[in-house]
CSV table of C-alpha atoms and ligand atoms in Angstrom, one decimal:
chain,number,residue,atom,x,y,z
J,1,MET,CA,-12.9,13.4,-19.3
J,2,LEU,CA,-10.9,11.9,-16.5
J,3,HIS,CA,-9.3,13.9,-13.7
J,4,PRO,CA,-5.7,14.7,-14.5
J,5,ILE,CA,-4.4,12.7,-11.4
J,6,THR,CA,-6.4,9.7,-12.7
J,7,GLN,CA,-4.7,10.0,-16.1
J,8,LYS,CA,-1.3,10.3,-14.3
J,9,ILE,CA,-1.9,7.1,-12.2
J,10,VAL,CA,-2.9,5.3,-15.3
J,11,HIS,CA,0.3,6.4,-16.9
J,12,LEU,CA,2.5,5.5,-14.0
J,13,PHE,CA,1.2,2.0,-14.1
J,14,GLU,CA,1.7,1.9,-17.9
J,15,ILE,CA,5.3,2.9,-17.5
J,16,HIS,CA,6.3,1.2,-14.3
J,17,GLY,CA,3.6,-1.3,-13.5
J,18,ASN,CA,5.3,-4.3,-15.2
J,19,SER,CA,8.3,-4.1,-12.9
J,20,MET,CA,8.4,-7.0,-10.5
J,21,TYR,CA,7.2,-6.3,-6.8
J,22,GLY,CA,10.3,-6.6,-4.9
J,23,GLY,CA,11.1,-10.3,-4.7
J,24,GLU,CA,7.4,-11.4,-4.9
J,25,ALA,CA,5.8,-13.4,-7.7
J,26,VAL,CA,3.7,-10.5,-9.0
J,27,THR,CA,4.3,-7.1,-10.8
J,28,GLN,CA,3.5,-3.8,-9.3
J,29,LEU,CA,0.3,-3.5,-11.3
J,30,GLU,CA,-0.8,-7.0,-10.3
J,31,HIS,CA,-0.1,-6.4,-6.7
J,32,GLY,CA,-2.0,-3.2,-6.8
J,33,LEU,CA,-5.0,-4.7,-8.7
J,34,GLN,CA,-5.1,-7.7,-6.2
J,35,CYS,CA,-5.0,-5.6,-3.2
J,36,ALA,CA,-7.9,-3.4,-4.5
J,37,THR,CA,-9.9,-6.3,-5.6
J,38,LEU,CA,-9.6,-7.8,-2.1
J,39,ALA,CA,-10.7,-4.5,-0.6
J,40,ARG,CA,-13.8,-4.4,-2.8
J,41,ALA,CA,-14.6,-7.9,-2.2
J,42,ASN,CA,-14.6,-7.0,1.6
J,43,GLY,CA,-16.9,-4.2,1.1
J,44,ALA,CA,-14.3,-1.3,1.4
J,45,SER,CA,-15.2,2.2,0.6
J,46,ASP,CA,-14.0,3.9,-2.6
J,47,GLU,CA,-11.4,5.6,-0.7
J,48,LEU,CA,-10.0,2.4,0.9
J,49,ILE,CA,-10.2,0.6,-2.5
J,50,THR,CA,-8.2,3.5,-4.0
J,51,ALA,CA,-5.6,3.4,-1.1
J,52,SER,CA,-5.3,-0.3,-1.7
J,53,LEU,CA,-4.8,0.1,-5.4
J,54,LEU,CA,-2.2,3.0,-4.8
J,55,HIS,CA,-0.5,1.9,-1.5
J,56,ASP,CA,2.8,1.1,-3.2
J,57,VAL,CA,2.7,4.2,-5.6
J,58,GLY,CA,5.8,5.3,-4.1
J,59,HIS,CA,7.6,2.4,-5.6
J,60,LEU,CA,6.5,3.7,-9.1
J,61,LEU,CA,8.0,7.2,-8.3
J,62,HIS,CA,11.6,6.3,-8.1
J,63,ASP,CA,14.4,4.4,-9.8
J,64,LEU,CA,15.8,2.3,-6.9
J,65,PRO,CA,16.0,-1.3,-8.0
J,66,ASP,CA,13.0,-3.6,-7.3
J,67,ASN,CA,14.9,-5.6,-4.6
J,68,ALA,CA,16.3,-2.5,-2.9
J,69,SER,CA,15.4,-3.8,0.6
J,70,ASP,CA,17.6,-6.9,0.0
J,71,SER,CA,20.5,-4.4,0.0
J,72,GLY,CA,19.4,-2.9,3.4
J,73,ILE,CA,17.9,0.1,1.7
J,74,ASP,CA,14.5,1.4,3.1
J,75,ASP,CA,13.1,3.4,0.2
J,76,LEU,CA,10.5,5.1,2.4
J,77,HIS,CA,7.9,4.3,-0.3
J,78,GLU,CA,5.0,4.9,2.0
J,79,LEU,CA,6.0,8.5,2.6
J,80,ARG,CA,6.8,9.1,-1.0
J,81,GLY,CA,3.3,7.8,-1.7
J,82,GLU,CA,1.9,9.9,1.1
J,83,ARG,CA,3.4,13.1,-0.5
J,84,PHE,CA,2.3,12.2,-3.9
J,85,LEU,CA,-1.3,11.5,-3.0
J,86,ALA,CA,-2.0,14.1,-0.4
J,87,GLU,CA,-2.1,16.8,-3.1
J,88,TYR,CA,-5.1,15.3,-4.7
J,89,PHE,CA,-6.8,12.8,-2.6
J,90,LYS,CA,-8.9,12.7,0.6
J,91,LYS,CA,-7.3,11.9,3.9
J,92,SER,CA,-9.1,8.5,4.0
J,93,VAL,CA,-7.0,7.6,1.0
J,94,VAL,CA,-3.6,9.3,2.1
J,95,GLU,CA,-3.4,8.1,5.8
J,96,PRO,CA,-3.9,4.3,5.2
J,97,VAL,CA,-1.1,4.5,2.5
J,98,LYS,CA,1.1,6.4,4.9
J,99,LEU,CA,0.4,3.9,7.7
J,100,HIS,CA,0.6,0.5,5.7
J,101,VAL,CA,4.3,-0.2,6.5
J,102,GLN,CA,3.8,0.8,10.2
J,103,ALA,CA,0.8,-1.4,10.2
J,104,LYS,CA,3.0,-4.5,9.5
J,105,ARG,CA,5.2,-3.4,12.4
J,106,TYR,CA,2.0,-3.1,14.6
J,107,LEU,CA,0.4,-6.5,13.6
J,108,CYS,CA,3.7,-8.2,14.6
J,109,ALA,CA,3.4,-6.8,17.9
J,110,LYS,CA,-0.4,-7.3,18.4
J,111,GLU,CA,-1.4,-10.6,16.6
J,112,PRO,CA,0.3,-13.8,17.5
J,113,GLY,CA,1.2,-15.9,14.4
J,114,TYR,CA,1.0,-12.7,12.0
J,115,TYR,CA,4.8,-12.6,11.5
J,116,GLU,CA,4.9,-16.1,10.4
J,117,THR,CA,2.4,-15.4,7.6
J,118,LEU,CA,4.6,-12.7,6.0
J,119,SER,CA,6.6,-13.6,3.0
J,120,THR,CA,10.4,-13.7,3.1
J,121,PRO,CA,10.9,-10.3,1.3
J,122,SER,CA,8.4,-8.8,3.8
J,123,LYS,CA,10.1,-10.2,6.8
J,124,THR,CA,13.5,-8.8,5.4
J,125,SER,CA,12.0,-5.4,5.0
J,126,LEU,CA,10.5,-5.4,8.4
J,127,GLU,CA,13.8,-5.2,10.0
J,128,ILE,CA,15.0,-2.1,8.0
J,129,GLN,CA,11.5,-0.5,8.5
J,130,GLY,CA,12.1,-0.6,12.3
J,131,GLY,CA,11.2,-4.0,13.3
J,132,ILE,CA,8.3,-5.0,15.7
J,133,MET,CA,6.6,-2.1,17.4
J,134,ASN,CA,7.1,-1.5,21.2
J,135,LEU,CA,4.2,-0.5,23.5
J,136,GLU,CA,4.6,3.2,23.2
J,137,GLU,CA,4.7,2.8,19.3
J,138,VAL,CA,1.6,0.7,19.4
J,139,ALA,CA,-0.2,3.3,21.5
J,140,GLU,CA,0.9,6.1,19.3
J,141,PHE,CA,-0.3,4.1,16.2
J,142,GLU,CA,-3.8,3.6,17.7
J,143,LYS,CA,-4.1,7.3,17.8
J,144,ASN,CA,-4.5,7.8,14.2
J,145,GLU,CA,-8.1,8.0,13.1
J,146,TYR,CA,-7.3,5.7,10.1
J,147,TYR,CA,-5.4,3.0,11.9
J,148,ARG,CA,-7.9,0.4,11.3
J,149,ASP,CA,-8.2,1.1,7.7
J,150,ALA,CA,-4.5,0.8,7.5
J,151,ILE,CA,-4.6,-2.6,9.2
J,152,ASP,CA,-7.4,-3.8,6.7
J,153,LEU,CA,-5.1,-2.5,3.9
J,154,ARG,CA,-2.2,-4.3,5.3
J,155,LYS,CA,-3.9,-7.6,5.5
J,156,TRP,CA,-4.9,-7.3,1.8
J,157,ASP,CA,-1.5,-6.3,0.8
J,158,ASP,CA,-0.1,-9.3,2.4
J,159,MET,CA,-2.4,-11.4,0.5
J,160,ALA,CA,-1.9,-9.7,-2.9
J,161,LYS,CA,1.2,-11.6,-3.9
J,162,ASP,CA,-0.6,-14.6,-5.5
J,163,ALA,CA,0.7,-15.4,-9.0
J,164,ASN,CA,-2.4,-17.1,-9.8
J,165,LEU,CA,-5.0,-14.6,-8.7
J,166,VAL,CA,-7.1,-13.2,-11.7
J,167,THR,CA,-8.3,-9.7,-11.2
J,168,PRO,CA,-10.3,-7.1,-13.1
J,169,LEU,CA,-8.4,-4.6,-15.1
J,170,LEU,CA,-7.3,-1.1,-13.9
J,171,ASP,CA,-10.3,0.3,-15.8
J,172,SER,CA,-12.6,-1.3,-13.4
J,173,PHE,CA,-11.1,0.8,-10.4
J,174,ILE,CA,-11.2,4.2,-12.2
J,175,SER,CA,-14.6,5.3,-10.7
J,176,SER,CA,-13.3,4.5,-7.3
J,177,ILE,CA,-10.2,6.7,-8.0
J,178,GLU,CA,-12.5,9.5,-9.2
J,179,ALA,CA,-14.6,9.3,-6.2
J,180,SER,CA,-11.8,9.7,-4.0
J,181,VAL,CA,-10.3,13.0,-5.4
J,182,LYS,CA,-10.8,15.7,-2.8
D,1,FE2,FE1,2.3,-3.7,-1.0
């Protein structure tokens, strides 16, 4: 018998997973699966694989249009995701999800050339998410125990927009989800 939160997540992907991932070439489900597949291929823990799969769960919990950021709306999906996940999952899942948008702002400040690698929708949303971090924000970000996990997640997130990447099905990640429940 699956944990109720696992059943809920499967249900959310069934209901909302086929909507497009804001201006990208993949659906929400494909995006999550690609991100989790990259995490697994890089030897990530069950918790970080789960965080990768669910980092955009906040997009599945509201009815704003898929391209809300085009209209200058920050849907704050990382905070909605954090609230949803915190009730059931370990901190090692919740924190990287909470930080994955900040991680983009951080990498723009810290890694030369990173900004250029971002997709157009991701560059657009950067501005309404606060733009490139300043030095104080960088220092604050590095205080979080899970900031390195958030950076790894962010890099997989950026790559997980490939219309041609074939991944395992959601079923294959159920055991990681169950292992990440607190
Ligand atoms: Fe994402």
